[in-house]
Coordinates of C-alpha atoms and ligand atoms in Angstrom, one line a residue:
M1 CA 84.6 71.5 71.0
K2 CA 83.8 71.7 74.6
H3 CA 87.3 71.9 75.8
L4 CA 88.0 74.7 73.2
L5 CA 85.3 76.7 74.6
A6 CA 86.6 76.2 78.0
L7 CA 89.9 77.5 77.3
L8 CA 88.5 80.5 75.3
A9 CA 86.2 81.5 78.4
L10 CA 89.2 81.2 80.8
L11 CA 91.5 83.7 77.7
A12 CA 88.4 85.8 78.5
F13 CA 89.5 86.2 82.1
V14 CA 93.5 86.6 81.4
P15 CA 94.3 90.2 81.5
T16 CA 96.0 91.5 78.7
H17 CA 99.3 93.3 80.1
A18 CA 102.1 91.3 81.5
A19 CA 100.2 91.4 84.6
E20 CA 102.0 91.0 88.4
R21 CA 99.9 90.4 91.3
P22 CA 101.8 90.8 94.7
N23 CA 99.9 91.2 97.5
I24 CA 99.3 95.1 98.2
I25 CA 99.5 96.6 101.9
V26 CA 98.6 100.7 102.5
I27 CA 99.6 101.4 105.6
M28 CA 98.4 104.6 106.3
A29 CA 99.5 106.9 109.2
D30 CA 97.1 109.8 111.0
D31 CA 98.9 113.4 111.0
L32 CA 102.5 111.7 111.1
G33 CA 104.9 114.1 110.1
Y34 CA 108.0 114.2 107.8
G35 CA 110.6 114.4 111.2
D36 CA 108.5 111.4 113.1
L37 CA 110.3 108.7 112.1
S38 CA 114.1 107.6 113.3
C39 CA 114.7 106.8 109.6
Y40 CA 113.3 110.5 109.1
G41 CA 115.8 111.5 111.3
A42 CA 113.5 111.5 114.7
K43 CA 116.4 111.0 118.0
A44 CA 113.5 111.5 120.4
V45 CA 111.5 108.8 119.5
Q46 CA 112.4 105.0 117.9
T47 CA 111.1 103.3 115.1
P48 CA 112.5 100.3 114.3
A49 CA 109.9 98.2 112.3
I50 CA 109.6 101.1 110.0
D51 CA 113.2 101.9 109.7
R52 CA 113.6 98.0 109.1
L53 CA 110.8 98.4 105.8
A54 CA 112.9 101.4 105.0
R55 CA 116.1 99.6 104.8
E56 CA 114.4 96.9 102.7
G57 CA 112.5 99.2 100.4
V58 CA 112.5 102.5 98.9
R59 CA 112.6 105.9 101.3
F60 CA 111.4 108.7 99.5
T61 CA 111.9 112.3 100.2
S62 CA 109.3 113.6 98.0
G63 CA 106.6 111.5 99.3
Y64 CA 103.4 113.5 99.3
C65 CA 99.4 113.0 100.7
S66 CA 97.2 114.8 98.4
A67 CA 95.6 117.3 101.3
S68 CA 96.9 118.1 104.8
T69 CA 93.5 116.6 106.7
C70 CA 92.2 113.2 106.7
T71 CA 88.8 113.0 104.7
P72 CA 90.2 114.8 101.5
T73 CA 93.1 112.9 101.2
R74 CA 91.8 109.2 101.7
F75 CA 88.7 110.7 99.2
S76 CA 92.1 111.1 97.0
L77 CA 93.8 107.8 98.0
L78 CA 90.6 105.8 97.3
T79 CA 89.2 107.4 94.0
G80 CA 92.2 109.0 92.5
T81 CA 90.9 112.3 92.2
Y82 CA 91.5 115.8 93.7
A83 CA 89.2 116.3 96.8
F84 CA 88.8 120.0 95.8
R85 CA 86.8 118.7 93.0
Q86 CA 84.0 117.4 94.5
K87 CA 82.2 119.4 97.3
G88 CA 81.8 117.8 100.5
T89 CA 84.9 116.3 101.0
G90 CA 86.3 118.5 104.1
I91 CA 86.6 116.9 107.3
A92 CA 83.6 114.8 107.9
P93 CA 81.1 115.2 110.5
P94 CA 80.2 112.3 113.2
N95 CA 76.7 112.1 111.1
G96 CA 78.4 112.7 107.6
P97 CA 76.8 110.8 104.8
A98 CA 79.3 108.5 102.2
V99 CA 81.5 110.6 100.6
I100 CA 82.1 108.3 97.9
K101 CA 79.4 107.4 95.8
P102 CA 78.8 104.1 94.4
G103 CA 79.6 103.5 91.0
T104 CA 82.6 106.2 91.3
E105 CA 85.6 104.4 90.0
T106 CA 88.3 103.4 92.9
L107 CA 91.3 101.9 94.0
P108 CA 89.6 99.3 95.7
G109 CA 87.3 98.4 92.6
I110 CA 90.4 98.2 90.0
L111 CA 91.9 95.7 92.4
K112 CA 89.0 93.6 92.7
R113 CA 88.7 93.3 88.9
A114 CA 92.3 92.3 89.2
G115 CA 90.7 89.6 91.0
Y116 CA 92.2 91.2 94.7
A117 CA 90.4 90.3 98.1
T118 CA 90.0 94.2 99.3
A119 CA 89.9 94.8 102.7
V120 CA 89.8 98.3 104.8
I121 CA 90.8 98.1 108.7
G122 CA 90.5 101.3 110.6
K123 CA 90.1 104.6 110.4
W124 CA 87.1 105.7 107.6
H125 CA 86.4 109.0 108.1
L126 CA 84.7 109.0 104.5
G127 CA 81.0 109.3 106.2
L128 CA 78.5 106.0 105.9
G129 CA 74.9 106.1 104.6
D130 CA 72.8 108.3 102.0
P131 CA 71.8 111.0 103.1
A132 CA 73.3 109.8 106.7
P133 CA 74.1 106.8 108.7
D134 CA 71.7 104.6 110.2
W135 CA 73.6 103.8 113.0
N136 CA 71.0 100.9 114.0
G137 CA 70.4 99.5 110.7
E138 CA 72.4 99.1 107.3
L139 CA 75.1 101.4 106.9
K140 CA 75.0 101.8 102.9
P141 CA 76.3 103.0 100.9
G142 CA 79.9 102.3 102.7
P143 CA 83.3 100.6 102.0
L144 CA 81.5 97.1 100.5
D145 CA 79.8 99.4 98.2
I146 CA 82.7 100.8 96.7
G147 CA 84.7 97.8 95.9
F148 CA 86.0 96.9 99.4
D149 CA 84.9 93.1 100.4
H150 CA 85.5 93.2 104.0
C151 CA 86.0 96.4 106.7
L152 CA 86.0 96.6 109.9
L153 CA 86.1 100.5 110.8
L154 CA 86.4 103.4 113.6
P155 CA 83.8 105.1 111.5
T156 CA 84.9 108.8 112.1
T157 CA 87.7 109.5 113.8
N158 CA 88.7 108.7 117.6
D159 CA 87.6 112.4 118.8
R160 CA 84.5 112.2 117.1
V161 CA 81.4 110.0 118.1
P162 CA 80.4 107.5 118.3
Q163 CA 83.3 105.4 119.7
T164 CA 82.3 102.1 118.1
F165 CA 83.7 99.6 115.4
V166 CA 81.8 99.4 112.5
E167 CA 81.9 95.5 110.5
G168 CA 80.8 95.4 107.3
R169 CA 77.9 97.5 107.2
R170 CA 76.3 97.6 111.0
V171 CA 77.7 98.9 114.4
K172 CA 79.3 95.3 115.6
N173 CA 78.2 94.0 119.2
L174 CA 75.7 96.7 119.1
D175 CA 72.3 95.4 121.0
P176 CA 69.1 96.7 119.8
A177 CA 67.9 96.9 123.3
D178 CA 70.4 99.8 123.5
P179 CA 70.2 101.5 120.9
L180 CA 72.8 104.1 119.1
W181 CA 72.2 107.4 119.1
V182 CA 74.2 110.5 117.5
G183 CA 73.6 113.9 117.0
N184 CA 74.8 117.7 117.0
E185 CA 72.7 118.8 120.2
K186 CA 73.0 117.7 123.9
P187 CA 70.3 115.1 124.8
A188 CA 68.1 116.1 127.3
G189 CA 68.2 114.9 130.8
D190 CA 71.8 114.1 132.6
H191 CA 74.3 113.9 130.1
P192 CA 77.7 114.9 131.5
T193 CA 80.1 116.3 129.2
G194 CA 83.5 117.7 128.7
M195 CA 81.9 121.2 129.8
T196 CA 80.2 120.2 133.2
H197 CA 82.0 117.3 134.1
R198 CA 85.7 118.8 133.0
H199 CA 87.2 117.9 136.9
T200 CA 86.8 114.2 136.0
L201 CA 88.1 113.7 132.5
K202 CA 91.2 111.9 132.6
M203 CA 92.6 113.9 129.5
D204 CA 91.7 117.3 129.2
W205 CA 90.3 119.3 126.1
S206 CA 92.3 122.6 125.0
H207 CA 89.9 123.2 122.1
G208 CA 86.5 121.9 121.1
H209 CA 86.2 118.3 122.2
N210 CA 84.1 119.0 125.3
Q211 CA 80.9 117.1 124.2
T212 CA 79.9 113.6 125.0
I213 CA 82.4 111.8 127.3
H214 CA 83.5 108.2 126.9
N215 CA 86.2 106.3 128.3
G216 CA 86.9 109.5 130.7
I217 CA 87.8 111.9 127.4
S218 CA 85.2 114.4 125.8
R219 CA 84.9 114.4 122.3
I220 CA 83.2 116.0 119.3
G221 CA 79.5 115.7 119.1
F222 CA 77.1 113.7 121.3
Y223 CA 75.9 110.0 121.4
T224 CA 73.7 107.7 124.0
G225 CA 73.3 104.0 124.3
G226 CA 75.0 101.4 122.0
T227 CA 77.2 100.8 125.1
R228 CA 78.1 97.3 124.5
A229 CA 79.3 98.2 121.2
R230 CA 81.8 100.8 122.6
F231 CA 85.8 100.5 122.7
R232 CA 88.4 101.4 124.4
D233 CA 90.6 103.8 122.7
E234 CA 93.9 101.9 124.5
D235 CA 92.7 98.7 122.5
L236 CA 92.2 100.1 118.8
A237 CA 96.0 99.3 117.8
D238 CA 95.6 95.7 118.8
V239 CA 92.0 95.2 117.3
W240 CA 93.5 96.5 113.9
V241 CA 96.3 94.3 114.3
K242 CA 94.7 91.3 115.2
E243 CA 91.7 91.7 112.7
S244 CA 94.4 92.4 109.8
N245 CA 96.4 89.4 110.4
Q246 CA 93.2 87.2 110.3
W247 CA 92.2 88.4 107.4
M248 CA 95.6 88.2 105.7
E249 CA 95.9 84.9 106.6
A250 CA 92.5 84.1 105.2
N251 CA 93.1 85.4 102.2
K252 CA 96.6 84.0 101.8
E253 CA 95.8 82.0 98.6
R254 CA 94.8 85.0 96.3
P255 CA 96.1 88.3 95.9
F256 CA 95.1 91.0 98.7
F257 CA 94.7 94.6 99.1
L258 CA 94.8 95.5 102.6
F259 CA 94.4 99.3 103.7
F260 CA 95.5 99.5 107.3
A261 CA 94.3 102.9 108.4
S262 CA 95.7 103.6 111.6
Q263 CA 94.5 106.3 113.8
D264 CA 97.9 106.9 115.4
I265 CA 98.8 109.7 116.1
H266 CA 95.3 111.5 115.7
V267 CA 93.7 113.3 118.8
P268 CA 92.9 112.1 121.5
R269 CA 96.6 110.2 121.7
I270 CA 95.5 107.3 124.1
A271 CA 98.5 104.4 123.2
H272 CA 97.4 100.7 125.2
E273 CA 99.0 100.7 128.5
R274 CA 102.1 98.9 127.6
F275 CA 103.2 101.9 125.1
Q276 CA 102.2 104.9 127.5
G277 CA 105.9 106.5 128.8
K278 CA 107.9 104.7 126.4
S279 CA 108.8 108.0 124.6
T280 CA 110.3 111.2 126.0
L281 CA 107.4 112.7 123.2
G282 CA 104.8 112.1 125.9
P283 CA 101.6 110.5 124.0
R284 CA 102.5 111.8 120.8
G285 CA 105.6 109.6 121.0
D286 CA 103.7 107.0 122.7
C287 CA 101.2 106.6 119.9
I288 CA 104.2 107.0 117.2
V289 CA 106.3 103.6 119.2
Q290 CA 102.4 102.2 118.9
F291 CA 102.0 102.9 115.1
D292 CA 105.6 101.1 114.8
W293 CA 105.0 98.5 116.8
C294 CA 101.7 97.8 114.6
V295 CA 103.7 97.7 111.1
G296 CA 106.3 95.6 112.8
E297 CA 103.4 92.6 113.9
L298 CA 101.7 93.3 110.6
M299 CA 105.8 92.3 108.7
K300 CA 105.7 89.5 111.2
T301 CA 102.8 87.9 109.7
L302 CA 103.8 88.3 106.1
D303 CA 107.3 86.6 107.0
R304 CA 105.3 84.2 108.8
L305 CA 103.0 83.4 105.8
G306 CA 105.8 83.3 103.5
L307 CA 104.5 86.5 101.7
T308 CA 107.5 88.6 101.9
D309 CA 108.0 88.5 98.9
K310 CA 105.1 88.7 97.3
T311 CA 103.7 91.9 99.1
L312 CA 103.8 95.4 98.2
V313 CA 104.0 97.3 101.6
V314 CA 103.5 101.2 101.1
L315 CA 103.9 103.6 104.5
C316 CA 102.2 107.1 104.4
S317 CA 100.7 109.8 106.5
D318 CA 97.2 111.2 105.7
N319 CA 98.5 115.0 106.8
G320 CA 101.1 116.4 107.9
P321 CA 102.0 116.9 111.9
V322 CA 100.1 118.7 114.6
L323 CA 101.0 119.6 118.3
D324 CA 98.1 120.5 120.2
D325 CA 95.3 119.6 118.1
G326 CA 92.7 119.7 120.9
Y327 CA 93.6 117.8 124.2
K328 CA 96.0 118.7 126.9
D329 CA 98.6 115.9 126.0
D330 CA 102.2 117.5 126.7
A331 CA 102.6 117.6 122.7
V332 CA 104.1 121.1 123.2
E333 CA 105.4 121.0 126.6
K334 CA 107.4 117.9 125.8
L335 CA 108.9 118.8 122.2
G336 CA 112.0 119.5 123.3
D337 CA 114.1 119.6 120.1
H338 CA 112.2 117.0 117.7
Q339 CA 110.8 118.7 114.7
P340 CA 107.6 116.9 113.6
A341 CA 107.7 118.0 110.3
G342 CA 111.4 117.6 109.5
P343 CA 113.0 121.2 108.0
Y344 CA 109.5 121.7 106.1
R345 CA 107.2 124.7 107.4
G346 CA 103.9 124.3 108.6
G347 CA 101.9 121.1 109.0
K348 CA 98.4 119.6 109.4
Y349 CA 95.5 122.1 107.8
S350 CA 98.6 123.9 105.6
V351 CA 99.6 124.2 101.9
W352 CA 103.3 124.8 103.2
E353 CA 105.2 121.5 102.9
G354 CA 105.2 120.4 106.1
G355 CA 101.1 119.6 105.4
T356 CA 101.0 117.1 103.0
R357 CA 105.2 116.4 102.3
T358 CA 105.1 113.0 104.8
P359 CA 107.1 109.5 105.5
F360 CA 106.4 107.6 102.5
I361 CA 108.2 104.0 102.0
T362 CA 107.7 101.1 99.8
R363 CA 108.8 97.8 100.7
W364 CA 108.9 94.6 98.2
K365 CA 111.8 92.3 98.6
G366 CA 113.2 90.7 96.5
R367 CA 111.5 93.2 94.0
I368 CA 112.7 96.4 94.7
A369 CA 116.2 97.4 95.4
P370 CA 116.9 99.4 98.3
G371 CA 117.7 103.1 98.4
V372 CA 116.5 106.4 99.1
S373 CA 114.6 108.2 96.2
D374 CA 114.2 112.0 95.4
E375 CA 111.3 111.2 93.1
I376 CA 108.0 113.1 93.3
V377 CA 105.2 110.1 94.4
S378 CA 101.9 110.7 96.1
T379 CA 99.0 109.3 97.6
V380 CA 96.7 109.8 94.7
D381 CA 98.5 108.0 92.7
F382 CA 98.1 104.5 94.1
A383 CA 94.8 103.9 91.9
A384 CA 96.7 104.3 88.5
S385 CA 100.0 102.9 89.7
F386 CA 98.6 99.4 91.2
A387 CA 96.1 99.3 88.2
A388 CA 99.5 99.5 85.7
L389 CA 100.8 97.1 88.1
T390 CA 98.1 94.4 87.9
G391 CA 97.2 94.7 84.7
E392 CA 94.0 97.3 85.0
L393 CA 93.5 100.9 83.7
P394 CA 91.1 103.1 85.6
V395 CA 87.8 103.6 83.2
P396 CA 88.5 107.2 81.3
N397 CA 86.4 109.3 83.1
G398 CA 87.5 108.2 86.7
C399 CA 90.9 108.5 88.9
L400 CA 91.4 112.2 87.1
D401 CA 94.5 113.0 88.9
S402 CA 96.0 109.8 89.5
L403 CA 99.4 109.2 87.7
N404 CA 101.0 105.8 86.5
V405 CA 104.3 106.1 88.8
I406 CA 104.6 102.8 89.4
D407 CA 108.2 102.2 88.1
A408 CA 108.9 105.4 90.9
L409 CA 107.3 103.7 93.6
L410 CA 109.1 100.2 93.0
G411 CA 112.4 102.2 92.8
K412 CA 113.5 101.4 89.7
P413 CA 116.6 102.9 88.1
G414 CA 115.9 106.0 86.2
A415 CA 112.3 106.0 86.6
K416 CA 110.6 109.4 86.8
G417 CA 107.7 110.0 89.4
R418 CA 105.5 113.3 88.8
D419 CA 106.5 116.3 87.2
H420 CA 104.6 118.6 90.0
I421 CA 102.6 117.9 93.1
L422 CA 99.4 119.9 93.9
Q423 CA 98.8 120.2 97.5
Q424 CA 95.6 121.4 99.3
D425 CA 94.2 121.8 102.7
N426 CA 90.8 121.3 103.8
G427 CA 89.1 122.8 101.1
S428 CA 89.5 126.3 101.7
G429 CA 90.7 127.4 98.6
N430 CA 94.5 127.6 99.6
F431 CA 96.8 125.4 97.6
G432 CA 100.7 124.5 97.0
L433 CA 102.2 123.6 93.6
R434 CA 105.9 122.2 93.3
V435 CA 107.1 122.3 90.2
G436 CA 110.9 121.0 90.3
K437 CA 112.6 123.5 92.7
W438 CA 109.5 125.9 92.8
K439 CA 106.7 126.2 95.0
L440 CA 103.9 127.9 94.4
V441 CA 101.7 129.2 97.6
R442 CA 98.6 130.2 96.9
L443 CA 96.6 131.6 99.7
E444 CA 93.1 132.8 99.8
K445 CA 93.0 136.3 101.2
R446 CA 90.0 139.0 102.0
V447 CA 90.8 142.2 100.0
Q448 CA 89.2 145.6 100.6
T449 CA 88.3 147.2 97.1
Q450 CA 86.8 150.2 95.6
A451 CA 83.9 148.1 95.2
R452 CA 83.0 147.8 98.7
V453 CA 79.7 150.0 99.1
S454 CA 79.3 150.3 103.1
K455 CA 81.7 148.6 105.8
D456 CA 79.4 146.0 106.5
A457 CA 79.3 144.6 102.8
P458 CA 81.7 141.2 102.7
P459 CA 85.0 141.9 101.7
L460 CA 85.7 140.3 98.1
P461 CA 87.6 137.2 98.2
G462 CA 91.2 137.4 96.4
V463 CA 94.1 135.2 96.4
K464 CA 97.8 135.7 97.0
H465 CA 100.8 134.4 95.2
T466 CA 104.4 133.4 96.9
L467 CA 106.8 131.7 95.0
Y468 CA 109.7 129.8 97.0
Q469 CA 113.0 128.3 95.8
L470 CA 112.7 124.7 97.6
T471 CA 116.4 123.6 97.2
A472 CA 117.3 126.9 98.6
D473 CA 114.8 127.1 100.9
P474 CA 113.1 124.3 102.0
G475 CA 111.6 125.8 104.8
E476 CA 109.3 128.2 102.5
R477 CA 110.8 131.2 104.1
T478 CA 111.7 133.7 101.6
D479 CA 109.3 134.7 98.8
V480 CA 111.1 135.1 95.6
S481 CA 108.2 135.9 93.0
A482 CA 109.6 139.4 92.4
A483 CA 113.1 138.2 91.2
H484 CA 111.1 135.4 89.3
P485 CA 107.9 136.6 87.6
E486 CA 107.9 134.5 84.8
V487 CA 108.2 131.4 87.0
L488 CA 105.6 132.7 88.8
H489 CA 103.2 133.7 86.0
R490 CA 103.9 129.7 84.4
I491 CA 103.2 128.1 87.6
T492 CA 100.3 130.1 88.5
T493 CA 98.8 129.3 85.4
Q494 CA 99.8 125.8 85.5
L495 CA 98.0 126.0 89.0
D496 CA 94.8 127.4 87.4
R497 CA 94.2 125.0 84.7
L498 CA 94.9 122.1 87.2
I499 CA 92.0 123.5 89.0
T500 CA 89.5 124.5 85.9
D501 CA 90.8 122.0 83.3
G502 CA 88.9 119.0 85.5
R503 CA 91.4 116.4 85.4
S504 CA 95.2 116.0 85.4
R505 CA 95.5 112.0 84.3
P506 CA 95.9 112.3 80.7
D507 CA 92.3 110.2 79.6
R508 CA 94.2 107.9 77.4
V509 CA 97.6 107.2 78.1
P510 CA 98.0 104.5 81.0
Ligands
NG6_601 C1 89.6 119.6 113.9 C2 89.6 118.9 115.0 C3 90.3 118.4 115.4 C4 90.6 117.0 114.3 C5 90.2 117.6 112.9 C6 90.4 116.2 112.2 C7 88.2 121.0 116.5 C8 89.1 122.0 117.4 N1 89.5 120.2 116.1 O1 88.2 120.2 113.8 O2 91.0 118.0 116.3 O3 90.0 116.6 114.8 O4 89.1 117.9 112.8 O5 91.4 115.9 112.0 O6 87.8 120.0 117.0 S1 92.2 114.6 110.9 O7 93.2 114.1 110.8 O8 90.5 113.4 110.7 O9 91.6 115.8 109.6
CA602 CA1 94.8 113.0 110.1

């Protein structure tokens, strides 16, 4: 009887689906464009480690992130829901609260249910605390409250204050005698900024980024204190790699999910000294080289631990490329004929293809047959897809836009990806919707109408739709809406429904 009960108890934990439990590593670059890797055609910079991943796995030509800025893409990656459905998911400010509330169904939460160890290491940029981060106390809620059991974070962005790590729920190495203060107003007294001490900067700013100076670089926002807790930009890549390697080693006996969120190649682009000057593209290219080195180090660890055959690795980016994003770092001057977005139009901040169609590679040695796939897949799909892989299912009212495209992600012959991909920007109301070869672009516009009573009244908002045929016109140059009114109507209606329906994942189907 005792044995029977023990057996029943054990069976209760065995998932009903035939689950596989590979380790899963999502490596997300920051601001890396479709054309920025040599395996995607770049000539001015070489990325041998990522090229190896691509050779050993599937390189997607229609892999997307869900938004053209960081916070909304990361929100959707972790929640499986389009960011535009929730207010406050635009680029998070230094003192922004936690954007993902505890209780939300999340990718790490699903994988935790499946028995995974879960960690996020690197850039967070999804806010901490509620209603604001308590930098000197507990930073709660944060990653540990939405499904991760370990984290080492750059809390916002490398150009936003503060330049300190967060480990678990605390600022790492914070000296209580030197509290950390973060704010929007310049503190009283002698507080050098990028405006007052511009001549001292090691990298000058071009727009914004002229407030508190740290490590010779002025940032967005003000902060004081926390001196012992501050990092050097040059050391970030090494810290992420070391922490990830240790964490993977410590968790090698159980399935793990690692979200490796590099700040490369976001501004300020300050690679470690050993990578400086290693590309002809200036600091932007050097950071690509550094990012590639990180990928190589993580793969070496998998090899050393004998985990390469047991690990699904996914490489992606959080939004498309940008050149001058606020610092004078020669990104424009040294560009030459390098095409950061490949053949695509636009980049970071836009809903043209360049904004979200980004490098996307999956590798699972021995399991994924190497190749190139034109199937449409998105970072918003990780939640439902990895759930399916591990024998789980998102709760019916969660992960509202995450589709199970696991077979396409694993490159199975004949497997279909998405039949449509919705693209958003930072939340301004602009959208792209690609359906097969068609791409609809909806841009908010300000229209003048009879209804305006005086010239001082605000203009009424409106939207403008244009249509492109991507096979003939991948660069989205020629609006063909007049020639294809029925397609325009069909896809506009589809976009309106995607927005108003509140979800796009069928609630009953895995
Ligand atoms: C913008 C910043 C830009 C970058 C971006 C967020 C200015 C002028 N521009 O507001 O430099 O920080 O926010 O980038 O301050 S993201 O990749 O994290 O979304
Ligand atoms: Ca980004």
